Amino acid sequence: MELVQTSKNKMQGLLPTWVEEFSDELYSWAVYKTSNKLIAEDLVQDTFLAAIKSFDTFQEDSSPKTWLFSILNYKIIDFYRKKKNDALSNGSAVESRGRFINYFDSEESWKKEHKPQDWEIEENQLLDDQDFRLTLQSCMQKLPSKWLSVMELKYIEGKEGKNICQEVNMSPANYWQILHRAKLQLRGCLENNWFKNL
Amino acid sequence: MLSCKRVTALIEMKSELNLNTTQHTQIFIHTRFCKSCKLYKKQSGLIDKALGIIISEEVLMMNKPVHRLSVEIKKDILCKIETS
């Protein structure tokens, strides 16, 4: 009981300062993502409500901003998912976190049903395609959190493998394996949820 | 010839490491004969570019609030925290 009380006190002490500090950034982000101020307001409110409920899962050594943004990003993806009538969550095999496709057979060749298809699209078109972007983000969220943090270090901070290995205390072999697996899952997820719905 | 699994792993390493001539040749030969891995190589490069663009745009946005959340809504959230 006492423990619950302390955690609640801590939450009521910390969260108001986060509202002050981050709500404008969260709101701007939501406006950018949804192009709708009313929806963005709702999403930010939902984000803080979720933060109240799941405050216990916040680890003190992590950044509150990152934590809040990750909640908001779930809310945004959820919003689009509902809007697109669940188009993203239907018909794909890579769905819930932690369930992965093995793309290769026992001889390490592509399994027939998982061979890459030709996306038949120009690079420029692809990078401007809003659906492609949203699907890619949604596919990223399905990766295990450890893989995701490796990908973020690589792509957000432009770090090289050897520095990332040091930072997250991982062997190079392990790093390359994660990157390879993550890329296979991302590619497969894009093919299933974006390309096949074109 | 290397397996598809190993060649796709090499393709991922290529973006960051200087592969040796043998490894380059292995990728070259394999993707010449294997249509699936050739497509993988192309799509992997595309995904790299897309991730780079999307993520850097996002980081920029996240650090620069261009809109302000209304005071009423902030109050509302603070109220909910207090009564939780």
PDB file of C-alpha atoms in Angstrom:
ATOM      1  CA  MET A   1       0.000   0.000   0.000  1.00  0.00           C
ATOM      2  CA  GLU A   2       2.763   2.355   0.977  1.00  0.00           C
ATOM      3  CA  LEU A   3       4.572   1.570  -2.255  1.00  0.00           C
ATOM      4  CA  VAL A   4       1.516   2.421  -4.324  1.00  0.00           C
ATOM      5  CA  GLN A   5       1.191   5.682  -2.454  1.00  0.00           C
ATOM      6  CA  THR A   6       4.816   6.708  -3.103  1.00  0.00           C
ATOM      7  CA  SER A   7       4.544   5.963  -6.784  1.00  0.00           C
ATOM      8  CA  LYS A   8       1.376   8.044  -6.960  1.00  0.00           C
ATOM      9  CA  ASN A   9       3.047  10.918  -5.135  1.00  0.00           C
ATOM     10  CA  LYS A  10       5.962  10.757  -7.510  1.00  0.00           C
ATOM     11  CA  MET A  11       3.630  10.748 -10.483  1.00  0.00           C
ATOM     12  CA  GLN A  12       1.695  13.745  -9.162  1.00  0.00           C
ATOM     13  CA  GLY A  13       4.948  15.544  -8.563  1.00  0.00           C
ATOM     14  CA  LEU A  14       6.544  14.814 -11.936  1.00  0.00           C
ATOM     15  CA  LEU A  15       3.730  14.819 -14.464  1.00  0.00           C
ATOM     16  CA  PRO A  16       2.678  18.478 -14.031  1.00  0.00           C
ATOM     17  CA  THR A  17       6.242  19.577 -14.800  1.00  0.00           C
ATOM     18  CA  TRP A  18       6.165  17.404 -17.920  1.00  0.00           C
ATOM     19  CA  VAL A  19       2.916  19.013 -19.017  1.00  0.00           C
ATOM     20  CA  GLU A  20       4.616  22.393 -18.712  1.00  0.00           C
ATOM     21  CA  GLU A  21       7.772  21.268 -20.433  1.00  0.00           C
ATOM     22  CA  PHE A  22       6.616  18.952 -23.218  1.00  0.00           C
ATOM     23  CA  SER A  23       2.950  19.495 -24.033  1.00  0.00           C
ATOM     24  CA  ASP A  24       3.652  22.108 -26.723  1.00  0.00           C
ATOM     25  CA  GLU A  25       6.175  19.851 -28.395  1.00  0.00           C
ATOM     26  CA  LEU A  26       3.830  16.883 -28.212  1.00  0.00           C
ATOM     27  CA  TYR A  27       0.989  18.990 -29.544  1.00  0.00           C
ATOM     28  CA  SER A  28       3.062  20.379 -32.441  1.00  0.00           C
ATOM     29  CA  TRP A  29       4.079  16.880 -33.339  1.00  0.00           C
ATOM     30  CA  ALA A  30       0.498  15.636 -33.291  1.00  0.00           C
ATOM     31  CA  VAL A  31      -0.621  18.574 -35.450  1.00  0.00           C
ATOM     32  CA  TYR A  32       2.156  17.809 -37.913  1.00  0.00           C
ATOM     33  CA  LYS A  33       1.163  14.159 -38.035  1.00  0.00           C
ATOM     34  CA  THR A  34      -2.585  14.567 -38.275  1.00  0.00           C
ATOM     35  CA  SER A  35      -2.943  18.046 -39.838  1.00  0.00           C
ATOM     36  CA  ASN A  36      -5.848  18.609 -37.478  1.00  0.00           C
ATOM     37  CA  LYS A  37      -5.641  20.699 -34.315  1.00  0.00           C
ATOM     38  CA  LEU A  38      -8.709  19.233 -32.646  1.00  0.00           C
ATOM     39  CA  ILE A  39      -7.543  15.684 -33.138  1.00  0.00           C
ATOM     40  CA  ALA A  40      -4.069  16.695 -31.990  1.00  0.00           C
ATOM     41  CA  GLU A  41      -5.510  18.128 -28.768  1.00  0.00           C
ATOM     42  CA  ASP A  42      -7.346  14.879 -28.095  1.00  0.00           C
ATOM     43  CA  LEU A  43      -4.256  12.830 -28.799  1.00  0.00           C
ATOM     44  CA  VAL A  44      -2.135  14.874 -26.372  1.00  0.00           C
ATOM     45  CA  GLN A  45      -4.774  14.533 -23.683  1.00  0.00           C
ATOM     46  CA  ASP A  46      -4.969  10.794 -24.310  1.00  0.00           C
ATOM     47  CA  THR A  47      -1.196  10.641 -24.087  1.00  0.00           C
ATOM     48  CA  PHE A  48      -1.142  12.192 -20.625  1.00  0.00           C
ATOM     49  CA  LEU A  49      -4.045  10.022 -19.487  1.00  0.00           C
ATOM     50  CA  ALA A  50      -2.102   6.971 -20.608  1.00  0.00           C
ATOM     51  CA  ALA A  51       0.968   8.352 -18.844  1.00  0.00           C
ATOM     52  CA  ILE A  52      -1.006   8.641 -15.587  1.00  0.00           C
ATOM     53  CA  LYS A  53      -2.218   5.069 -15.912  1.00  0.00           C
ATOM     54  CA  SER A  54       1.080   3.523 -16.882  1.00  0.00           C
ATOM     55  CA  PHE A  55       3.402   5.728 -14.846  1.00  0.00           C
ATOM     56  CA  ASP A  56       4.786   2.604 -13.153  1.00  0.00           C
ATOM     57  CA  THR A  57       6.299   1.473 -16.439  1.00  0.00           C
ATOM     58  CA  PHE A  58       8.343   4.668 -16.727  1.00  0.00           C
ATOM     59  CA  GLN A  59      11.944   3.914 -15.881  1.00  0.00           C
ATOM     60  CA  GLU A  60      13.596   6.695 -14.025  1.00  0.00           C
ATOM     61  CA  ASP A  61      16.824   6.554 -15.943  1.00  0.00           C
ATOM     62  CA  SER A  62      15.063   7.074 -19.266  1.00  0.00           C
ATOM     63  CA  SER A  63      14.052  10.382 -20.779  1.00  0.00           C
ATOM     64  CA  PRO A  64      10.487  11.502 -20.011  1.00  0.00           C
ATOM     65  CA  LYS A  65      10.319  13.201 -23.395  1.00  0.00           C
ATOM     66  CA  THR A  66      11.143   9.999 -25.262  1.00  0.00           C
ATOM     67  CA  TRP A  67       8.660   8.102 -23.134  1.00  0.00           C
ATOM     68  CA  LEU A  68       5.839  10.584 -23.772  1.00  0.00           C
ATOM     69  CA  PHE A  69       6.583  10.710 -27.497  1.00  0.00           C
ATOM     70  CA  SER A  70       6.486   6.945 -27.731  1.00  0.00           C
ATOM     71  CA  ILE A  71       3.044   6.936 -26.104  1.00  0.00           C
ATOM     72  CA  LEU A  72       1.876   9.688 -28.446  1.00  0.00           C
ATOM     73  CA  ASN A  73       3.202   7.819 -31.476  1.00  0.00           C
ATOM     74  CA  TYR A  74       1.174   4.774 -30.493  1.00  0.00           C
ATOM     75  CA  LYS A  75      -1.888   7.005 -30.203  1.00  0.00           C
ATOM     76  CA  ILE A  76      -1.235   8.491 -33.642  1.00  0.00           C
ATOM     77  CA  ILE A  77      -0.760   5.126 -35.274  1.00  0.00           C
ATOM     78  CA  ASP A  78      -3.859   3.902 -33.506  1.00  0.00           C
ATOM     79  CA  PHE A  79      -5.771   6.893 -34.816  1.00  0.00           C
ATOM     80  CA  TYR A  80      -4.756   6.156 -38.404  1.00  0.00           C
ATOM     81  CA  ARG A  81      -5.434   2.505 -37.945  1.00  0.00           C
ATOM     82  CA  LYS A  82      -8.991   3.226 -36.889  1.00  0.00           C
ATOM     83  CA  LYS A  83      -9.353   5.731 -39.688  1.00  0.00           C
ATOM     84  CA  LYS A  84      -8.142   3.313 -42.302  1.00  0.00           C
ATOM     85  CA  ASN A  85     -10.662   0.806 -41.051  1.00  0.00           C
ATOM     86  CA  ASP A  86      -8.026  -1.506 -39.729  1.00  0.00           C
ATOM     87  CA  ALA A  87      -6.431  -1.829 -43.135  1.00  0.00           C
ATOM     88  CA  LEU A  88      -3.029  -2.052 -41.478  1.00  0.00           C
ATOM     89  CA  SER A  89      -3.839  -4.756 -39.015  1.00  0.00           C
ATOM     90  CA  ASN A  90      -5.626  -7.098 -41.398  1.00  0.00           C
ATOM     91  CA  GLY A  91      -4.089  -9.855 -43.372  1.00  0.00           C
ATOM     92  CA  SER A  92      -0.526  -9.624 -42.227  1.00  0.00           C
ATOM     93  CA  ALA A  93       1.525 -12.264 -40.586  1.00  0.00           C
ATOM     94  CA  VAL A  94       3.954  -9.930 -38.823  1.00  0.00           C
ATOM     95  CA  GLU A  95       1.534  -8.421 -36.397  1.00  0.00           C
ATOM     96  CA  SER A  96       1.959  -8.459 -32.702  1.00  0.00           C
ATOM     97  CA  ARG A  97       5.292  -7.604 -31.173  1.00  0.00           C
ATOM     98  CA  GLY A  98       7.613 -10.516 -30.796  1.00  0.00           C
ATOM     99  CA  ARG A  99       6.110 -12.792 -33.411  1.00  0.00           C
ATOM    100  CA  PHE A 100       8.402 -13.045 -36.356  1.00  0.00           C
ATOM    101  CA  ILE A 101       8.484 -14.653 -39.703  1.00  0.00           C
ATOM    102  CA  ASN A 102      11.371 -16.853 -40.639  1.00  0.00           C
ATOM    103  CA  TYR A 103      11.926 -15.896 -44.238  1.00  0.00           C
ATOM    104  CA  PHE A 104      14.377 -18.661 -45.111  1.00  0.00           C
ATOM    105  CA  ASP A 105      14.104 -22.421 -45.424  1.00  0.00           C
ATOM    106  CA  SER A 106      16.495 -24.984 -43.987  1.00  0.00           C
ATOM    107  CA  GLU A 107      18.926 -24.350 -46.852  1.00  0.00           C
ATOM    108  CA  GLU A 108      18.895 -20.620 -46.147  1.00  0.00           C
ATOM    109  CA  SER A 109      17.078 -19.843 -49.383  1.00  0.00           C
ATOM    110  CA  TRP A 110      13.978 -17.636 -49.467  1.00  0.00           C
ATOM    111  CA  LYS A 111      10.826 -19.569 -48.669  1.00  0.00           C
ATOM    112  CA  LYS A 112       8.561 -19.575 -51.693  1.00  0.00           C
ATOM    113  CA  GLU A 113       5.825 -17.551 -49.982  1.00  0.00           C
ATOM    114  CA  HIS A 114       8.261 -14.944 -48.664  1.00  0.00           C
ATOM    115  CA  LYS A 115      10.292 -14.176 -51.774  1.00  0.00           C
ATOM    116  CA  PRO A 116      10.609 -10.410 -52.249  1.00  0.00           C
ATOM    117  CA  GLN A 117       8.207  -9.051 -54.870  1.00  0.00           C
ATOM    118  CA  ASP A 118       9.040  -6.291 -57.285  1.00  0.00           C
ATOM    119  CA  TRP A 119       7.469  -3.121 -55.827  1.00  0.00           C
ATOM    120  CA  GLU A 120       7.567  -1.530 -59.276  1.00  0.00           C
ATOM    121  CA  ILE A 121       7.770   2.013 -58.014  1.00  0.00           C
ATOM    122  CA  GLU A 122      10.233   4.844 -58.485  1.00  0.00           C
ATOM    123  CA  GLU A 123      12.323   5.885 -55.522  1.00  0.00           C
ATOM    124  CA  ASN A 124      11.032   9.473 -55.527  1.00  0.00           C
ATOM    125  CA  GLN A 125       7.424   8.375 -55.602  1.00  0.00           C
ATOM    126  CA  LEU A 126       8.020   6.025 -52.735  1.00  0.00           C
ATOM    127  CA  LEU A 127       9.616   8.585 -50.431  1.00  0.00           C
ATOM    128  CA  ASP A 128       6.742  11.015 -51.016  1.00  0.00           C
ATOM    129  CA  ASP A 129       4.082   8.399 -50.444  1.00  0.00           C
ATOM    130  CA  GLN A 130       2.263   9.141 -47.180  1.00  0.00           C
ATOM    131  CA  ASP A 131       0.893   5.603 -46.927  1.00  0.00           C
ATOM    132  CA  PHE A 132       4.357   4.161 -47.287  1.00  0.00           C
ATOM    133  CA  ARG A 133       5.648   6.395 -44.493  1.00  0.00           C
ATOM    134  CA  LEU A 134       2.825   5.540 -42.131  1.00  0.00           C
ATOM    135  CA  THR A 135       3.168   1.844 -42.841  1.00  0.00           C
ATOM    136  CA  LEU A 136       6.904   2.038 -42.253  1.00  0.00           C
ATOM    137  CA  GLN A 137       6.328   3.740 -38.903  1.00  0.00           C
ATOM    138  CA  SER A 138       3.740   1.218 -37.930  1.00  0.00           C
ATOM    139  CA  CYS A 139       6.092  -1.611 -38.946  1.00  0.00           C
ATOM    140  CA  MET A 140       8.872  -0.062 -36.841  1.00  0.00           C
ATOM    141  CA  GLN A 141       6.629  -0.096 -33.789  1.00  0.00           C
ATOM    142  CA  LYS A 142       6.243  -3.835 -34.155  1.00  0.00           C
ATOM    143  CA  LEU A 143       9.936  -4.491 -33.661  1.00  0.00           C
ATOM    144  CA  PRO A 144      11.129  -5.550 -30.201  1.00  0.00           C
ATOM    145  CA  SER A 145      12.188  -2.512 -28.189  1.00  0.00           C
ATOM    146  CA  LYS A 146      15.847  -3.534 -28.137  1.00  0.00           C
ATOM    147  CA  TRP A 147      15.948  -3.759 -31.934  1.00  0.00           C
ATOM    148  CA  LEU A 148      14.120  -0.474 -32.175  1.00  0.00           C
ATOM    149  CA  SER A 149      16.642   1.324 -30.020  1.00  0.00           C
ATOM    150  CA  VAL A 150      19.483  -0.019 -32.167  1.00  0.00           C
ATOM    151  CA  MET A 151      17.693   1.216 -35.305  1.00  0.00           C
ATOM    152  CA  GLU A 152      17.061   4.597 -33.721  1.00  0.00           C
ATOM    153  CA  LEU A 153      20.691   5.051 -32.764  1.00  0.00           C
ATOM    154  CA  LYS A 154      21.702   4.145 -36.304  1.00  0.00           C
ATOM    155  CA  TYR A 155      19.188   6.256 -38.170  1.00  0.00           C
ATOM    156  CA  ILE A 156      18.377   9.100 -35.782  1.00  0.00           C
ATOM    157  CA  GLU A 157      21.798   9.799 -34.440  1.00  0.00           C
ATOM    158  CA  GLY A 158      23.632   8.491 -37.490  1.00  0.00           C
ATOM    159  CA  LYS A 159      25.907   6.480 -35.276  1.00  0.00           C
ATOM    160  CA  GLU A 160      28.146   3.796 -36.634  1.00  0.00           C
ATOM    161  CA  GLY A 161      27.877   0.204 -35.574  1.00  0.00           C
ATOM    162  CA  LYS A 162      30.996   0.199 -33.455  1.00  0.00           C
ATOM    163  CA  ASN A 163      29.763   3.145 -31.362  1.00  0.00           C
ATOM    164  CA  ILE A 164      26.294   1.686 -31.012  1.00  0.00           C
ATOM    165  CA  CYS A 165      27.796  -1.599 -29.804  1.00  0.00           C
ATOM    166  CA  GLN A 166      29.638   0.268 -27.067  1.00  0.00           C
ATOM    167  CA  GLU A 167      26.628   2.288 -26.092  1.00  0.00           C
ATOM    168  CA  VAL A 168      24.241  -0.612 -25.716  1.00  0.00           C
ATOM    169  CA  ASN A 169      26.922  -3.079 -24.667  1.00  0.00           C
ATOM    170  CA  MET A 170      26.528  -5.492 -27.527  1.00  0.00           C
ATOM    171  CA  SER A 171      28.951  -7.524 -29.630  1.00  0.00           C
ATOM    172  CA  PRO A 172      29.387  -6.523 -33.295  1.00  0.00           C
ATOM    173  CA  ALA A 173      28.102  -9.938 -34.370  1.00  0.00           C
ATOM    174  CA  ASN A 174      24.982  -9.410 -32.317  1.00  0.00           C
ATOM    175  CA  TYR A 175      24.556  -5.896 -33.723  1.00  0.00           C
ATOM    176  CA  TRP A 176      24.709  -7.089 -37.322  1.00  0.00           C
ATOM    177  CA  GLN A 177      22.356  -9.926 -36.583  1.00  0.00           C
ATOM    178  CA  ILE A 178      19.773  -7.550 -35.077  1.00  0.00           C
ATOM    179  CA  LEU A 179      20.108  -5.124 -37.960  1.00  0.00           C
ATOM    180  CA  HIS A 180      19.713  -7.908 -40.510  1.00  0.00           C
ATOM    181  CA  ARG A 181      16.692  -9.399 -38.765  1.00  0.00           C
ATOM    182  CA  ALA A 182      15.071  -6.019 -38.229  1.00  0.00           C
ATOM    183  CA  LYS A 183      15.503  -5.161 -41.885  1.00  0.00           C
ATOM    184  CA  LEU A 184      14.039  -8.483 -43.010  1.00  0.00           C
ATOM    185  CA  GLN A 185      10.987  -7.952 -40.800  1.00  0.00           C
ATOM    186  CA  LEU A 186      10.561  -4.339 -41.894  1.00  0.00           C
ATOM    187  CA  ARG A 187      10.812  -5.239 -45.563  1.00  0.00           C
ATOM    188  CA  GLY A 188       8.359  -8.104 -45.182  1.00  0.00           C
ATOM    189  CA  CYS A 189       5.964  -5.983 -43.149  1.00  0.00           C
ATOM    190  CA  LEU A 190       6.049  -3.226 -45.787  1.00  0.00           C
ATOM    191  CA  GLU A 191       5.415  -5.708 -48.544  1.00  0.00           C
ATOM    192  CA  ASN A 192       2.440  -7.229 -46.742  1.00  0.00           C
ATOM    193  CA  ASN A 193       0.835  -4.050 -45.484  1.00  0.00           C
ATOM    194  CA  TRP A 194       1.718  -1.491 -48.094  1.00  0.00           C
ATOM    195  CA  PHE A 195       2.735  -3.048 -51.402  1.00  0.00           C
ATOM    196  CA  LYS A 196       0.051  -5.709 -51.446  1.00  0.00           C
ATOM    197  CA  ASN A 197      -2.602  -3.071 -50.668  1.00  0.00           C
ATOM    198  CA  LEU A 198      -1.556  -0.788 -53.515  1.00  0.00           C
TER     199      LEU A 198
ATOM    200  CA  MET B   1      27.704 -19.533 -53.907  1.00  0.00           C
ATOM    201  CA  LEU B   2      26.596 -18.042 -50.582  1.00  0.00           C
ATOM    202  CA  SER B   3      23.078 -18.716 -49.329  1.00  0.00           C
ATOM    203  CA  CYS B   4      20.339 -16.061 -49.610  1.00  0.00           C
ATOM    204  CA  LYS B   5      20.348 -15.606 -45.849  1.00  0.00           C
ATOM    205  CA  ARG B   6      24.068 -14.914 -45.759  1.00  0.00           C
ATOM    206  CA  VAL B   7      24.066 -12.672 -48.804  1.00  0.00           C
ATOM    207  CA  THR B   8      21.257 -10.521 -47.389  1.00  0.00           C
ATOM    208  CA  ALA B   9      23.285 -10.223 -44.173  1.00  0.00           C
ATOM    209  CA  LEU B  10      26.312  -9.089 -46.215  1.00  0.00           C
ATOM    210  CA  ILE B  11      24.142  -6.580 -48.049  1.00  0.00           C
ATOM    211  CA  GLU B  12      23.210  -5.021 -44.707  1.00  0.00           C
ATOM    212  CA  MET B  13      26.853  -4.805 -43.644  1.00  0.00           C
ATOM    213  CA  LYS B  14      27.803  -3.178 -46.912  1.00  0.00           C
ATOM    214  CA  SER B  15      26.098   0.093 -45.959  1.00  0.00           C
ATOM    215  CA  GLU B  16      28.474   0.603 -43.061  1.00  0.00           C
ATOM    216  CA  LEU B  17      31.556  -1.528 -43.421  1.00  0.00           C
ATOM    217  CA  ASN B  18      34.185  -1.716 -46.085  1.00  0.00           C
ATOM    218  CA  LEU B  19      33.680  -5.216 -47.356  1.00  0.00           C
ATOM    219  CA  ASN B  20      36.627  -6.996 -48.937  1.00  0.00           C
ATOM    220  CA  THR B  21      36.809  -7.895 -52.605  1.00  0.00           C
ATOM    221  CA  THR B  22      35.677 -11.470 -52.019  1.00  0.00           C
ATOM    222  CA  GLN B  23      32.568 -10.267 -50.209  1.00  0.00           C
ATOM    223  CA  HIS B  24      31.752  -7.758 -52.931  1.00  0.00           C
ATOM    224  CA  THR B  25      32.155 -10.484 -55.533  1.00  0.00           C
ATOM    225  CA  GLN B  26      29.922 -12.789 -53.517  1.00  0.00           C
ATOM    226  CA  ILE B  27      27.147 -10.208 -53.479  1.00  0.00           C
ATOM    227  CA  PHE B  28      27.662  -9.398 -57.151  1.00  0.00           C
ATOM    228  CA  ILE B  29      27.536 -12.979 -58.349  1.00  0.00           C
ATOM    229  CA  HIS B  30      24.684 -14.021 -56.103  1.00  0.00           C
ATOM    230  CA  THR B  31      22.428 -11.080 -57.027  1.00  0.00           C
ATOM    231  CA  ARG B  32      23.144 -11.693 -60.689  1.00  0.00           C
ATOM    232  CA  PHE B  33      21.568 -15.081 -60.504  1.00  0.00           C
ATOM    233  CA  CYS B  34      19.068 -14.634 -57.696  1.00  0.00           C
ATOM    234  CA  LYS B  35      16.209 -12.306 -58.518  1.00  0.00           C
ATOM    235  CA  SER B  36      14.881 -12.332 -54.936  1.00  0.00           C
ATOM    236  CA  CYS B  37      18.137 -11.122 -53.428  1.00  0.00           C
ATOM    237  CA  LYS B  38      18.536  -8.552 -56.164  1.00  0.00           C
ATOM    238  CA  LEU B  39      15.129  -7.142 -55.189  1.00  0.00           C
ATOM    239  CA  TYR B  40      16.050  -7.350 -51.517  1.00  0.00           C
ATOM    240  CA  LYS B  41      19.191  -5.322 -52.151  1.00  0.00           C
ATOM    241  CA  LYS B  42      17.259  -2.594 -53.928  1.00  0.00           C
ATOM    242  CA  GLN B  43      14.483  -2.478 -51.342  1.00  0.00           C
ATOM    243  CA  SER B  44      16.881  -2.525 -48.428  1.00  0.00           C
ATOM    244  CA  GLY B  45      18.575   0.578 -49.852  1.00  0.00           C
ATOM    245  CA  LEU B  46      15.183   2.253 -50.281  1.00  0.00           C
ATOM    246  CA  ILE B  47      14.184   1.474 -46.710  1.00  0.00           C
ATOM    247  CA  ASP B  48      17.502   2.915 -45.495  1.00  0.00           C
ATOM    248  CA  LYS B  49      16.850   6.143 -47.342  1.00  0.00           C
ATOM    249  CA  ALA B  50      13.253   6.333 -46.156  1.00  0.00           C
ATOM    250  CA  LEU B  51      14.255   5.718 -42.538  1.00  0.00           C
ATOM    251  CA  GLY B  52      16.969   8.355 -42.766  1.00  0.00           C
ATOM    252  CA  ILE B  53      14.613  10.978 -44.187  1.00  0.00           C
ATOM    253  CA  ILE B  54      11.597  10.227 -42.055  1.00  0.00           C
ATOM    254  CA  ILE B  55      13.496   9.960 -38.828  1.00  0.00           C
ATOM    255  CA  SER B  56      15.606  13.079 -39.288  1.00  0.00           C
ATOM    256  CA  GLU B  57      12.522  15.093 -40.223  1.00  0.00           C
ATOM    257  CA  GLU B  58      10.849  13.814 -37.123  1.00  0.00           C
ATOM    258  CA  VAL B  59      13.722  14.671 -34.832  1.00  0.00           C
ATOM    259  CA  LEU B  60      13.721  18.196 -36.198  1.00  0.00           C
ATOM    260  CA  MET B  61       9.998  18.521 -35.596  1.00  0.00           C
ATOM    261  CA  MET B  62      10.120  17.075 -32.114  1.00  0.00           C
ATOM    262  CA  ASN B  63      12.575  19.702 -30.951  1.00  0.00           C
ATOM    263  CA  LYS B  64      10.753  22.697 -32.283  1.00  0.00           C
ATOM    264  CA  PRO B  65       7.265  23.360 -30.980  1.00  0.00           C
ATOM    265  CA  VAL B  66       5.478  25.466 -33.605  1.00  0.00           C
ATOM    266  CA  HIS B  67       2.049  25.285 -31.999  1.00  0.00           C
ATOM    267  CA  ARG B  68       0.933  25.958 -28.461  1.00  0.00           C
ATOM    268  CA  LEU B  69      -1.540  23.777 -26.645  1.00  0.00           C
ATOM    269  CA  SER B  70      -4.330  25.952 -25.227  1.00  0.00           C
ATOM    270  CA  VAL B  71      -4.193  26.888 -21.551  1.00  0.00           C
ATOM    271  CA  GLU B  72      -7.616  25.328 -20.931  1.00  0.00           C
ATOM    272  CA  ILE B  73      -6.486  21.945 -22.120  1.00  0.00           C
ATOM    273  CA  LYS B  74      -3.294  22.131 -20.087  1.00  0.00           C
ATOM    274  CA  LYS B  75      -5.401  22.950 -17.018  1.00  0.00           C
ATOM    275  CA  ASP B  76      -7.678  20.056 -17.838  1.00  0.00           C
ATOM    276  CA  ILE B  77      -4.755  17.639 -17.989  1.00  0.00           C
ATOM    277  CA  LEU B  78      -3.268  18.973 -14.733  1.00  0.00           C
ATOM    278  CA  CYS B  79      -6.650  18.540 -13.097  1.00  0.00           C
ATOM    279  CA  LYS B  80      -6.815  14.928 -14.212  1.00  0.00           C
ATOM    280  CA  ILE B  81      -3.361  14.278 -12.824  1.00  0.00           C
ATOM    281  CA  GLU B  82      -4.352  15.752  -9.484  1.00  0.00           C
ATOM    282  CA  THR B  83      -7.518  13.722  -9.161  1.00  0.00           C
ATOM    283  CA  SER B  84      -6.041  10.470 -10.465  1.00  0.00           C
TER     284      SER B  84
END
